[in-house]
Coordinates of C-alpha atoms in Angstrom, one line a residue:
Chain A
M1 CA 7.0 -14.7 -19.4
K2 CA 10.0 -14.7 -17.0
C3 CA 12.2 -12.0 -18.5
S4 CA 15.5 -12.6 -16.9
S5 CA 17.3 -11.9 -20.3
V6 CA 16.2 -10.1 -23.5
D7 CA 18.3 -11.1 -26.6
T8 CA 16.3 -9.2 -29.2
I9 CA 13.9 -6.2 -29.4
S10 CA 11.8 -6.4 -32.5
L11 CA 9.9 -3.3 -33.8
D12 CA 7.2 -4.7 -36.0
N13 CA 5.6 -2.1 -38.2
I14 CA 5.2 0.3 -35.3
M15 CA 4.0 3.9 -35.6
P16 CA 2.7 6.4 -33.0
R17 CA -1.1 6.7 -33.3
F18 CA -0.8 10.5 -33.4
F19 CA 1.3 10.3 -36.6
S20 CA -0.1 10.2 -40.0
E21 CA 1.4 8.2 -42.9
S22 CA 3.0 11.3 -44.3
D23 CA 4.7 11.9 -40.9
V24 CA 6.6 8.7 -41.1
Q25 CA 7.6 8.8 -44.8
G26 CA 11.3 7.9 -45.2
S27 CA 11.6 6.7 -41.7
E28 CA 13.9 3.6 -41.2
V29 CA 12.1 2.8 -37.8
W30 CA 8.4 3.7 -38.1
K31 CA 6.4 1.4 -40.2
S32 CA 9.3 -0.9 -40.8
D33 CA 10.5 -4.3 -39.4
L34 CA 13.6 -3.8 -37.2
V35 CA 15.3 -6.3 -35.0
L36 CA 17.8 -4.9 -32.4
H37 CA 20.3 -7.5 -31.0
K38 CA 21.9 -7.7 -27.6
G39 CA 25.6 -6.8 -27.9
R40 CA 25.2 -4.3 -30.7
Y41 CA 25.2 -0.5 -30.6
Y42 CA 22.5 1.4 -32.4
M43 CA 22.0 5.1 -33.0
I44 CA 18.6 6.5 -33.9
E45 CA 19.0 9.9 -35.5
A46 CA 16.3 12.4 -36.0
A47 CA 15.3 16.0 -35.9
S48 CA 13.1 17.1 -33.1
G49 CA 9.5 16.2 -33.3
K50 CA 10.0 12.9 -35.0
G51 CA 9.1 10.9 -32.1
K52 CA 12.4 9.9 -30.4
S53 CA 11.1 10.2 -26.8
S54 CA 7.9 8.4 -27.8
L55 CA 9.9 5.5 -29.2
C56 CA 11.8 5.3 -25.9
N57 CA 8.5 5.3 -23.9
F58 CA 7.1 2.6 -26.1
I59 CA 10.1 0.4 -25.6
F60 CA 10.1 1.0 -21.9
G61 CA 6.4 0.1 -21.6
L62 CA 5.3 3.6 -20.4
R63 CA 3.1 4.4 -23.4
K64 CA 0.9 2.2 -25.5
D65 CA -0.4 4.7 -28.1
Y66 CA 1.2 3.0 -31.1
S67 CA 0.2 0.6 -33.8
G68 CA 2.3 -2.4 -34.6
T69 CA 4.0 -4.7 -32.2
I70 CA 7.1 -4.4 -30.0
R71 CA 8.5 -7.8 -29.0
F72 CA 11.1 -8.8 -26.5
D73 CA 12.4 -12.2 -27.8
G74 CA 9.2 -12.8 -29.6
S75 CA 6.8 -11.8 -26.7
D76 CA 4.5 -8.9 -27.3
V77 CA 5.3 -6.3 -24.6
A78 CA 1.7 -5.0 -24.6
A79 CA 0.8 -8.1 -22.7
F80 CA 3.3 -7.6 -19.8
G81 CA 1.9 -6.9 -16.4
P82 CA 3.3 -4.5 -13.8
G83 CA 5.3 -7.3 -12.2
E84 CA 7.0 -8.3 -15.4
W85 CA 7.9 -4.7 -16.2
R86 CA 9.3 -4.2 -12.7
N87 CA 11.5 -7.2 -13.2
L88 CA 12.6 -6.1 -16.7
R89 CA 13.4 -2.5 -15.5
R90 CA 15.5 -3.9 -12.7
V91 CA 17.6 -6.5 -14.5
S92 CA 17.1 -6.4 -18.3
I93 CA 16.3 -2.9 -19.7
S94 CA 17.8 0.3 -18.5
M95 CA 16.7 3.7 -19.6
M96 CA 18.1 7.3 -19.4
F97 CA 15.4 9.7 -20.2
Q98 CA 15.9 13.0 -22.1
D99 CA 14.6 14.9 -19.0
L100 CA 16.6 12.7 -16.7
D101 CA 13.8 11.8 -14.3
L102 CA 15.9 12.6 -11.2
F103 CA 14.5 13.2 -7.7
E104 CA 14.9 16.9 -6.9
E105 CA 14.5 16.2 -3.2
L106 CA 17.7 14.1 -3.1
T107 CA 21.4 14.7 -3.6
A108 CA 23.3 13.6 -6.6
L109 CA 24.7 10.6 -4.7
E110 CA 21.3 9.7 -3.3
N111 CA 19.8 9.7 -6.7
I112 CA 22.4 7.1 -7.7
R113 CA 22.1 5.2 -4.4
I114 CA 18.3 4.9 -4.6
K115 CA 18.6 2.9 -7.9
N116 CA 21.6 0.9 -6.7
G117 CA 19.7 0.1 -3.5
I118 CA 17.2 -2.2 -5.3
T119 CA 19.8 -3.7 -7.7
G120 CA 22.8 -3.8 -5.4
Y121 CA 24.8 -3.6 -8.6
F122 CA 27.6 -1.3 -7.9
S123 CA 29.8 -1.3 -4.8
P124 CA 30.1 2.1 -3.1
G125 CA 33.7 2.2 -4.4
E126 CA 32.5 1.7 -8.0
I127 CA 30.0 4.5 -7.7
E128 CA 32.7 6.8 -6.3
S129 CA 35.0 5.9 -9.2
L130 CA 32.3 6.5 -11.8
M131 CA 31.5 9.9 -10.2
R132 CA 35.2 10.7 -10.2
Q133 CA 35.6 9.7 -13.8
T134 CA 32.8 11.9 -15.0
G135 CA 33.9 14.8 -12.8
I136 CA 30.9 15.0 -10.4
L137 CA 32.4 13.5 -7.3
A138 CA 32.7 16.9 -5.7
L139 CA 29.0 17.4 -6.3
A140 CA 27.9 14.2 -4.6
D141 CA 26.2 15.8 -1.6
R142 CA 24.7 18.7 -3.5
P143 CA 20.9 18.5 -4.0
V144 CA 20.2 17.7 -7.6
S145 CA 18.1 20.9 -8.0
S146 CA 21.3 23.0 -7.6
L147 CA 23.2 21.2 -10.4
S148 CA 23.6 22.3 -14.0
A149 CA 22.0 20.4 -16.8
G150 CA 25.3 18.8 -17.9
E151 CA 26.0 17.8 -14.3
R152 CA 22.5 16.3 -14.0
Q153 CA 23.0 14.4 -17.2
R154 CA 26.1 12.7 -15.7
V155 CA 24.2 11.8 -12.5
A156 CA 21.4 10.3 -14.5
F157 CA 24.0 8.5 -16.7
I158 CA 25.6 6.8 -13.7
R159 CA 22.2 6.0 -12.3
A160 CA 21.2 4.2 -15.6
L161 CA 24.3 2.1 -15.3
A162 CA 23.6 1.0 -11.8
Q163 CA 21.8 -2.2 -12.8
P164 CA 22.4 -5.3 -14.9
F165 CA 20.9 -4.9 -18.4
D166 CA 20.7 -6.5 -21.8
F167 CA 19.7 -3.3 -23.4
I168 CA 20.2 0.3 -22.4
V169 CA 18.1 3.0 -24.0
M170 CA 19.5 6.6 -23.8
D171 CA 17.5 9.5 -25.1
E172 CA 19.9 12.3 -26.1
P173 CA 22.4 11.4 -23.2
V174 CA 25.0 14.1 -24.0
S175 CA 22.9 16.9 -25.2
H176 CA 24.3 19.2 -22.6
L177 CA 27.9 18.0 -22.5
D178 CA 31.1 19.2 -24.2
A179 CA 33.0 16.8 -26.4
A180 CA 35.6 15.9 -23.8
N181 CA 32.9 14.9 -21.2
A182 CA 30.9 13.2 -23.9
G183 CA 34.0 11.2 -24.9
I184 CA 34.5 10.1 -21.3
M185 CA 30.9 8.9 -21.1
G186 CA 31.2 7.1 -24.3
E187 CA 34.2 5.2 -22.9
I188 CA 32.4 4.3 -19.7
M189 CA 29.3 3.2 -21.6
D190 CA 31.4 1.0 -24.0
S191 CA 33.2 -0.8 -21.1
Q192 CA 30.0 -1.3 -19.1
A193 CA 28.1 -2.7 -22.1
R194 CA 31.0 -5.0 -23.0
K195 CA 31.1 -6.3 -19.5
M196 CA 27.5 -7.5 -19.8
G197 CA 27.4 -8.1 -23.6
A198 CA 24.6 -5.6 -23.7
G199 CA 23.0 -3.7 -26.5
I200 CA 23.0 0.2 -26.6
I201 CA 20.2 2.2 -28.3
V202 CA 21.1 5.9 -28.3
T203 CA 18.9 8.7 -29.8
S204 CA 20.5 11.9 -31.0
L205 CA 19.6 15.2 -32.5
G206 CA 23.1 15.4 -34.0
N207 CA 25.7 15.2 -31.2
P208 CA 25.6 11.5 -30.4
L209 CA 27.3 9.7 -27.6
P210 CA 30.7 8.8 -29.1
L211 CA 30.6 5.0 -29.8
S212 CA 31.4 2.8 -32.6
Y213 CA 27.9 2.1 -33.7
D214 CA 26.9 -1.1 -35.6
A215 CA 24.0 0.6 -37.3
V216 CA 22.4 4.1 -37.5
F217 CA 18.7 4.6 -38.3
G218 CA 17.0 7.7 -39.4
L219 CA 13.7 8.2 -37.6
Chain B
M1 CA 32.8 8.3 1.3
T2 CA 32.2 4.7 1.6
D3 CA 30.1 4.7 4.8
F4 CA 27.3 6.8 3.4
L5 CA 27.0 4.6 0.3
S6 CA 26.5 1.5 2.4
G7 CA 22.9 2.0 3.3
R8 CA 20.1 0.4 1.4
Y9 CA 17.4 2.5 -0.3
M10 CA 14.8 2.5 2.6
G11 CA 16.3 5.5 4.2
L12 CA 16.0 7.3 0.8
I13 CA 12.3 6.2 0.3
W14 CA 11.6 7.5 3.9
K15 CA 13.4 10.8 3.1
L16 CA 11.3 11.2 -0.1
T17 CA 8.0 10.5 1.7
R18 CA 8.7 12.5 4.8
K19 CA 9.3 15.6 2.9
H20 CA 5.7 15.5 1.6
L21 CA 4.0 14.6 4.9
N22 CA 1.5 17.2 6.1
I23 CA 2.0 17.2 9.9
R24 CA -1.0 19.5 10.5
Q25 CA -3.3 17.1 8.7
L26 CA -1.8 14.2 10.6
V27 CA -2.4 16.0 14.0
G28 CA -5.9 16.9 12.8
Y29 CA -6.5 13.2 12.2
M30 CA -5.1 12.2 15.6
F31 CA -7.5 14.6 17.4
A32 CA -10.5 13.4 15.5
S33 CA -9.5 9.8 15.7
F34 CA -8.9 10.2 19.5
A35 CA -12.5 11.5 20.0
G36 CA -14.0 8.6 18.1
V37 CA -11.8 5.8 19.6
A38 CA -12.1 7.2 23.2
I39 CA -15.9 7.3 22.9
L40 CA -16.0 3.8 21.4
L41 CA -13.7 2.3 24.0
T42 CA -15.4 4.1 26.9
A43 CA -18.8 2.6 25.8
I44 CA -17.2 -0.8 25.7
Q45 CA -15.5 -0.5 29.1
F46 CA -18.7 0.9 30.6
Y47 CA -20.7 -2.0 29.2
A48 CA -18.1 -4.5 30.5
D49 CA -18.3 -2.8 34.0
V50 CA -22.0 -2.4 34.3
S51 CA -23.5 -5.5 32.6
P52 CA -22.3 -8.1 35.2
L53 CA -24.2 -6.0 37.9
L54 CA -27.4 -6.3 35.8
S55 CA -27.2 -9.8 34.5
G56 CA -25.3 -11.8 37.0
G57 CA -24.3 -11.0 40.6
T58 CA -27.5 -10.1 42.4
S59 CA -30.0 -12.1 40.4
L60 CA -28.7 -15.7 40.9
I61 CA -30.7 -16.6 37.9
S62 CA -29.0 -17.1 34.6
G63 CA -30.1 -16.1 31.1
D64 CA -33.1 -14.4 29.7
Y65 CA -36.0 -16.0 31.5
A66 CA -39.7 -15.4 32.1
I67 CA -42.0 -16.8 34.7
V68 CA -45.3 -17.9 33.2
S69 CA -48.5 -18.6 35.1
K70 CA -52.2 -18.7 34.4
K71 CA -54.5 -15.9 35.3
V72 CA -56.0 -16.2 38.7
N73 CA -59.7 -17.1 38.4
T74 CA -61.4 -16.1 41.6
I75 CA -64.3 -18.5 41.5
K76 CA -62.3 -21.5 40.5
S77 CA -59.6 -20.9 43.0
V78 CA -62.1 -20.4 45.8
R79 CA -63.9 -23.6 44.9
T80 CA -60.8 -25.8 44.5
G81 CA -58.5 -24.1 46.9
R82 CA -55.8 -24.1 44.3
G83 CA -55.0 -21.9 41.4
E84 CA -54.8 -22.9 37.7
T85 CA -52.1 -25.5 37.2
F86 CA -50.3 -26.4 34.0
S87 CA -51.0 -29.8 32.5
D88 CA -48.2 -31.9 31.0
R89 CA -49.6 -31.2 27.6
E90 CA -49.5 -27.5 28.1
I91 CA -46.0 -27.6 29.4
E92 CA -44.9 -29.6 26.4
D93 CA -46.5 -27.2 24.0
I94 CA -44.7 -24.3 25.5
G95 CA -41.5 -26.2 25.4
N96 CA -41.9 -26.8 21.7
Q97 CA -42.1 -23.2 20.8
D98 CA -39.2 -21.9 18.7
F99 CA -38.4 -19.0 21.1
V100 CA -38.2 -21.2 24.1
E101 CA -34.8 -22.5 24.7
D102 CA -35.5 -24.2 28.0
I103 CA -38.4 -24.8 30.3
G104 CA -38.6 -25.8 33.9
I105 CA -41.4 -26.2 36.4
F106 CA -41.8 -24.6 39.8
R107 CA -42.0 -27.3 42.4
S108 CA -44.0 -26.2 45.5
S109 CA -43.7 -27.7 49.0
D110 CA -46.4 -30.1 49.8
F111 CA -46.1 -29.8 53.5
R112 CA -46.2 -27.1 56.2
I113 CA -43.0 -25.3 57.2
Y114 CA -42.7 -23.1 60.2
A115 CA -39.4 -21.1 60.2
E116 CA -37.8 -19.7 63.3
I117 CA -34.7 -17.6 63.5
A118 CA -32.9 -16.4 66.6
I119 CA -30.6 -13.4 66.2
G120 CA -27.8 -13.0 68.7
D121 CA -29.1 -14.0 72.1
E122 CA -32.2 -16.0 72.2
K123 CA -34.4 -13.0 73.0
L124 CA -34.6 -11.9 69.4
E125 CA -36.7 -14.5 67.8
I126 CA -38.8 -14.3 64.7
A127 CA -41.0 -17.1 63.6
T128 CA -43.4 -17.5 60.7
D129 CA -45.1 -19.9 58.4
I130 CA -43.3 -20.1 55.1
F131 CA -43.3 -22.2 52.0
F132 CA -40.7 -23.5 49.6
E133 CA -40.4 -23.5 45.9
S134 CA -37.7 -24.9 43.6
V135 CA -36.7 -24.7 39.9
P136 CA -34.4 -27.0 38.2
D137 CA -30.7 -26.3 39.1
R138 CA -29.7 -25.2 35.7
F139 CA -31.8 -22.1 36.0
V140 CA -30.0 -21.1 39.2
D141 CA -26.8 -19.2 38.7
Y142 CA -25.2 -20.7 41.8
S143 CA -22.4 -23.2 42.1
S144 CA -23.8 -26.7 42.4
D145 CA -21.6 -27.5 45.4
D146 CA -23.4 -24.9 47.6
W147 CA -26.7 -25.4 46.0
S148 CA -27.7 -28.7 47.4
F149 CA -28.6 -30.0 50.8
D150 CA -25.6 -29.6 53.0
D151 CA -25.2 -32.9 54.8
E152 CA -22.4 -31.7 57.0
R153 CA -24.3 -28.7 58.3
N154 CA -27.5 -30.7 58.0
S155 CA -28.7 -27.4 56.4
V156 CA -30.9 -26.4 53.5
P157 CA -29.6 -23.5 51.3
I158 CA -32.3 -20.9 50.7
I159 CA -32.5 -18.0 48.3
L160 CA -34.8 -15.2 49.5
P161 CA -36.2 -12.2 47.6
R162 CA -34.1 -9.2 48.5
N163 CA -37.2 -7.2 49.5
Y164 CA -37.7 -9.7 52.4
L165 CA -34.5 -8.4 53.9
D166 CA -35.4 -4.8 53.1
L167 CA -38.8 -5.3 54.7
Y168 CA -37.1 -6.5 57.8
N169 CA -34.4 -3.9 57.9
F170 CA -36.5 -0.8 57.1
A171 CA -39.9 -1.6 58.4
F172 CA -40.0 -4.5 60.8
A173 CA -36.7 -4.2 62.8
P174 CA -37.0 -0.5 63.7
S175 CA -40.6 -0.8 64.9
H176 CA -39.7 -3.8 67.1
G177 CA -36.4 -2.5 68.4
M178 CA -34.5 -5.1 66.6
P179 CA -31.0 -4.8 64.9
Q180 CA -30.6 -4.4 61.3
I181 CA -29.0 -7.2 59.4
S182 CA -26.5 -6.9 56.6
E183 CA -26.5 -9.5 53.8
S184 CA -23.3 -11.1 55.0
L185 CA -24.6 -11.3 58.5
A186 CA -27.9 -12.9 57.2
R187 CA -25.9 -15.6 55.5
M188 CA -24.6 -16.7 58.9
I189 CA -27.9 -16.9 60.6
N190 CA -29.2 -20.4 61.3
I191 CA -32.8 -21.0 60.4
R192 CA -34.8 -23.7 62.2
L193 CA -37.4 -25.3 60.0
Y194 CA -40.3 -27.2 61.6
V195 CA -41.6 -29.4 58.9
S196 CA -45.0 -31.2 59.2
G197 CA -46.9 -33.2 56.7
S198 CA -47.2 -37.0 56.5
Q199 CA -44.6 -36.9 59.2
S200 CA -42.8 -34.1 61.2
A201 CA -39.2 -33.1 61.4
V202 CA -36.9 -30.3 62.4
L203 CA -34.4 -29.2 59.8
N204 CA -31.7 -26.5 59.6
G205 CA -31.6 -23.8 56.9
H206 CA -29.2 -21.1 55.9
L207 CA -29.4 -18.1 53.6
A208 CA -27.5 -18.9 50.4
G209 CA -28.3 -15.6 48.6
L210 CA -30.7 -12.8 47.9
S211 CA -32.4 -12.5 44.6
D212 CA -33.7 -9.3 43.0
R213 CA -35.6 -11.1 40.3
L214 CA -37.3 -14.0 41.8
N215 CA -40.3 -13.6 44.1
T216 CA -40.2 -16.8 46.0
I217 CA -38.4 -18.7 48.7
L218 CA -36.2 -20.9 46.7
V219 CA -34.6 -24.2 47.7
P220 CA -32.7 -26.8 45.7
D221 CA -34.9 -28.9 43.5
S222 CA -33.4 -32.2 44.6
F223 CA -34.1 -31.3 48.2
L224 CA -37.6 -30.3 47.6
E225 CA -38.4 -33.4 45.5
A226 CA -37.1 -35.6 48.3
A227 CA -38.8 -33.6 51.0
N228 CA -42.1 -33.8 49.2
E229 CA -41.7 -37.6 49.0
K230 CA -41.0 -37.8 52.7
Y231 CA -43.2 -35.2 54.3
G232 CA -45.7 -34.5 51.5
L233 CA -49.5 -34.8 51.9
G234 CA -49.9 -36.3 48.4
T235 CA -51.9 -33.4 47.0
D236 CA -51.9 -32.5 43.3
R237 CA -48.5 -31.5 42.3
Q238 CA -49.1 -30.1 38.9
P239 CA -47.1 -26.9 38.7
L240 CA -48.7 -23.4 39.1
R241 CA -45.8 -21.5 37.5
L242 CA -43.2 -22.3 34.9
I243 CA -39.8 -20.8 34.3
V244 CA -39.0 -20.3 30.7
K245 CA -35.7 -19.4 29.1
T246 CA -36.3 -17.5 25.9
D247 CA -34.0 -16.8 23.0
G248 CA -33.2 -13.4 24.5
A249 CA -34.5 -11.3 21.7
V250 CA -37.5 -9.2 22.7
S251 CA -39.5 -11.7 20.6
S252 CA -42.9 -10.7 19.6
G253 CA -43.7 -14.4 19.1
F254 CA -43.4 -15.0 22.9
A255 CA -45.6 -12.1 23.9
E256 CA -48.2 -13.2 21.3
Y257 CA -48.1 -16.8 22.4
I258 CA -48.6 -15.8 26.1
S259 CA -51.6 -13.5 25.3
D260 CA -53.2 -16.1 22.9
K261 CA -53.1 -18.8 25.5
G262 CA -54.3 -16.4 28.2
Y263 CA -51.2 -16.9 30.4
T264 CA -49.5 -14.1 32.3
V265 CA -45.9 -13.5 32.6
A266 CA -45.1 -12.6 36.1
D267 CA -43.5 -9.3 36.6
S268 CA -40.7 -11.0 38.6
D269 CA -39.0 -7.7 39.2
D270 CA -37.3 -7.9 35.8
N271 CA -36.4 -4.3 35.9
A272 CA -32.8 -5.5 35.8
S273 CA -33.4 -7.1 32.4
R274 CA -35.3 -4.0 31.2
V275 CA -32.4 -1.8 32.3
S276 CA -30.1 -4.2 30.7
V277 CA -31.9 -3.9 27.4
F278 CA -31.9 -0.1 27.7
L279 CA -28.2 -0.3 28.7
R280 CA -27.4 -2.3 25.6
I281 CA -29.3 0.1 23.4
A282 CA -27.6 3.1 24.9
V283 CA -24.2 1.7 24.7
G284 CA -24.9 0.5 21.2
L285 CA -25.9 4.0 20.2
V286 CA -22.8 5.6 21.8
S287 CA -20.6 2.9 20.2
I288 CA -22.1 3.7 16.8
I289 CA -21.5 7.4 17.3
G290 CA -17.9 6.6 18.3
L291 CA -17.5 4.3 15.3
V292 CA -18.8 6.9 12.9
I293 CA -16.3 9.5 14.2
C294 CA -13.6 6.8 13.9
V295 CA -14.6 6.2 10.3
I296 CA -14.8 9.9 9.4
S297 CA -11.4 10.6 11.0
L298 CA -9.9 7.6 9.3
S299 CA -11.1 9.0 6.0
I300 CA -9.3 12.2 6.9
L301 CA -6.1 10.2 7.3
V302 CA -6.6 8.3 4.1
L303 CA -7.4 11.5 2.2
S304 CA -4.3 13.1 3.6
L305 CA -2.1 10.2 2.5
Y306 CA -3.9 10.0 -0.9
L307 CA -3.1 13.6 -1.4
I308 CA 0.6 12.9 -0.8
V309 CA 0.4 10.3 -3.5
E310 CA -1.6 12.4 -5.9
K311 CA 0.6 15.5 -5.5
N312 CA 3.7 13.3 -6.1
I313 CA 2.5 11.1 -8.8
R314 CA 5.6 12.1 -10.8
M315 CA 7.8 10.9 -7.9
Y316 CA 5.9 7.6 -7.5
S317 CA 6.0 7.1 -11.3
A318 CA 9.7 7.7 -11.3
L319 CA 10.2 5.1 -8.5
C320 CA 8.1 2.6 -10.5
R321 CA 10.1 3.4 -13.6
L322 CA 13.2 2.5 -11.6
G323 CA 11.7 -0.8 -10.8
F324 CA 10.5 -0.2 -7.2
S325 CA 7.5 -2.3 -6.2
P326 CA 4.5 -0.5 -4.6
A327 CA 5.2 -2.3 -1.3
S328 CA 8.8 -1.1 -1.3
V329 CA 7.8 2.6 -1.7
S330 CA 4.6 2.5 0.4
W331 CA 6.0 1.3 3.7
P332 CA 6.6 4.7 5.1
F333 CA 2.8 5.2 5.0
A334 CA 2.4 2.0 7.0
V335 CA 4.9 3.5 9.6
V336 CA 3.0 6.8 9.6
C337 CA -0.3 5.1 10.1
A338 CA 1.0 2.8 12.7
G339 CA 2.7 5.7 14.6
A340 CA -0.3 7.9 14.5
N341 CA -2.7 5.2 15.5
I342 CA -0.6 3.8 18.3
I343 CA -0.5 7.3 19.9
V344 CA -4.2 7.7 19.4
T345 CA -4.9 4.2 20.8
A346 CA -2.7 4.7 23.9
V347 CA -4.0 8.1 24.7
S348 CA -7.6 6.8 24.3
V349 CA -6.9 3.9 26.6
L350 CA -5.6 6.3 29.2
A351 CA -8.6 8.5 28.7
V352 CA -11.0 5.6 29.2
R353 CA -9.2 4.7 32.4
F354 CA -9.7 8.3 33.5
F355 CA -13.4 8.3 32.5
R356 CA -13.8 5.0 34.3
D357 CA -12.5 6.5 37.5
L358 CA -15.1 9.3 37.1
Y359 CA -18.1 7.1 36.7
T360 CA -17.1 4.4 39.1
E361 CA -16.9 7.2 41.7
R362 CA -20.4 8.1 40.9
L363 CA -21.6 4.5 40.9
E364 CA -19.5 3.6 43.9
A365 CA -22.4 2.0 45.7
F366 CA -22.8 -0.6 43.0
F367 CA -19.2 -1.4 42.7
M368 CA -18.6 -2.0 46.4
D369 CA -18.5 -5.7 46.2
S370 CA -17.3 -6.0 42.6
S371 CA -14.0 -7.8 42.2
A372 CA -10.9 -6.2 40.6
P373 CA -11.7 -4.2 37.4
E374 CA -11.4 -6.1 34.2
F375 CA -9.8 -4.4 31.2
Q376 CA -9.4 -7.4 28.8
W377 CA -12.4 -6.2 26.7
L378 CA -10.9 -2.7 26.5
Y379 CA -7.5 -3.8 25.5
A380 CA -8.9 -6.3 22.9
A381 CA -11.1 -3.5 21.5
A382 CA -8.2 -1.1 21.4
A383 CA -6.0 -3.6 19.6
A384 CA -8.7 -4.3 17.1
V385 CA -9.4 -0.6 16.5
F386 CA -5.7 -0.1 16.0
A387 CA -5.2 -3.0 13.7
V388 CA -8.2 -2.2 11.6
S389 CA -7.3 1.5 11.3
V390 CA -3.7 0.8 10.2
A391 CA -4.7 -2.0 7.9
I392 CA -7.5 0.0 6.1
S393 CA -5.5 3.2 5.7
Y394 CA -2.3 1.4 4.6
L395 CA -4.0 -0.9 2.2
L396 CA -6.0 2.0 0.5
V397 CA -2.7 3.9 0.0
L398 CA -0.9 0.8 -1.3
N399 CA -3.8 0.2 -3.7
R400 CA -3.4 3.8 -5.0
I401 CA 0.3 3.3 -5.5
R402 CA -0.4 -0.1 -7.3
A403 CA -2.6 1.9 -9.7
V404 CA 0.3 4.2 -10.3
E405 CA 2.6 1.3 -11.1
K406 CA 0.1 -0.1 -13.5
A407 CA 0.2 3.1 -15.5
P408 CA 3.3 5.1 -14.6
L409 CA 3.6 8.6 -16.2
A410 CA 5.5 8.6 -19.4
R411 CA 8.6 10.9 -19.8

């Protein structure tokens, strides 16, 4: 499959293998048939321990310990090879992990540049502008290891945007941010997604990225 | 701000990798590798220097050859006045053996030859009865232009055993108050040959070369064939000796065949070929030792680089999660491997040149008339060792990172 574009993500009856039937009772995601469409905004809400991060890893092809089938436009992702995933992660699906996955050895700006280097998506000016909007421009040359959790979250956020995507998956993206900063991120996210007609999947423990969601699912 | 955003990601990948390089392990590799590569290359250079001295040069006879004759039977030879000759069938049988690549007969002169040389003024004269033998030209490692009857000089080229000159220089000349003759001087001496058989003639001869391996007085085959026709007495011309080119291996088949048939292989001073075999074995052993050290040191390098990948599985997983290909994150390892190995190779080549100076000094006598030193084998071997080392170490690391990409860590 040449995955240049992904229009739908289908979750067909999926459930983590380490969950029992009782763990997924009442879930609107596990053990149900869900189709997520490009261009729409989804929130997946759950208490901790319900498998939010597992779901993100399943969708991003990093874990396969689930039953059921995940399909991109009808193709089972379990069959994708490293090359297809590489291509998908560059141009179709972007991910912002809960633990951010930043390089401690690099500065804030370098963490964004390394992703932008392979995609060539943003111009240097655009990166500068995004860093200014989120209030981290002054931290550009500071090593990531010296930044606060909220500052790191904003670095990871801009990095996740530094590529074309049909879907962006964000695992608790504003858990360490105040409402004002979360609002700014929501605006940026909305404008970037609109530009590409992309779908947004956000997980949340209770303080979601402020967006006008098309659907909210309880996990 | 814009200028430091303009670079591509390669600088950042290098920065990430560089921070995890263990310089001490790298230096350790370079020392170990230097030992191996220097030993290996020295062995190769030594072989390249010494083997021409043993195989070509002084022997004038090419290839692995043996001189086969029949055992001398006293009664028969006294009765017939001739030794045991080879029949055409026997020659054909030897020629048909698997280990025989080529066979030629020794042709003997069928007429009397009286040779006379005059050194300097006419007072120093030596004269003696001699004989000629010849083998087919393809067995003689001598350019064909020089190895034929010289019409212009009206002169026959002759190859003498080296011990003839030694006998003259160290035994005969001092006791007769005559001057010693160097090889180059000997080549300029004109030899008068008084030939008598069915008819008589006076010919000129000159020394074409000295042979360490062939105990006979050798002239060109074409000359001897014609001379036998012209001056020969018409006696039985079946050959007494055969020259046989074998397949080169110390083939047991050959030795068995010879002893089965009751032939003997003349000890035609083939010390050179024995030394050549020993030299090959010795150089082979040293090369293997060098190679083993190279392999061990290479495994140090590979382990050291593996360790970087293993210790930073998270980092490489993160790069794969961002969509980096294994090639795009592993290139710094290629740079490190190439850098370390180019230093090792260069220093090793310098070391070989230094060792070469040491041993050529000790073997100076043998190198006196050798032409300019040849280093093409050394450079070719050095390039091969470099390429193989870099390719193996880089490909192993690339493979490890490919495995990471196949199953990157989850978050």
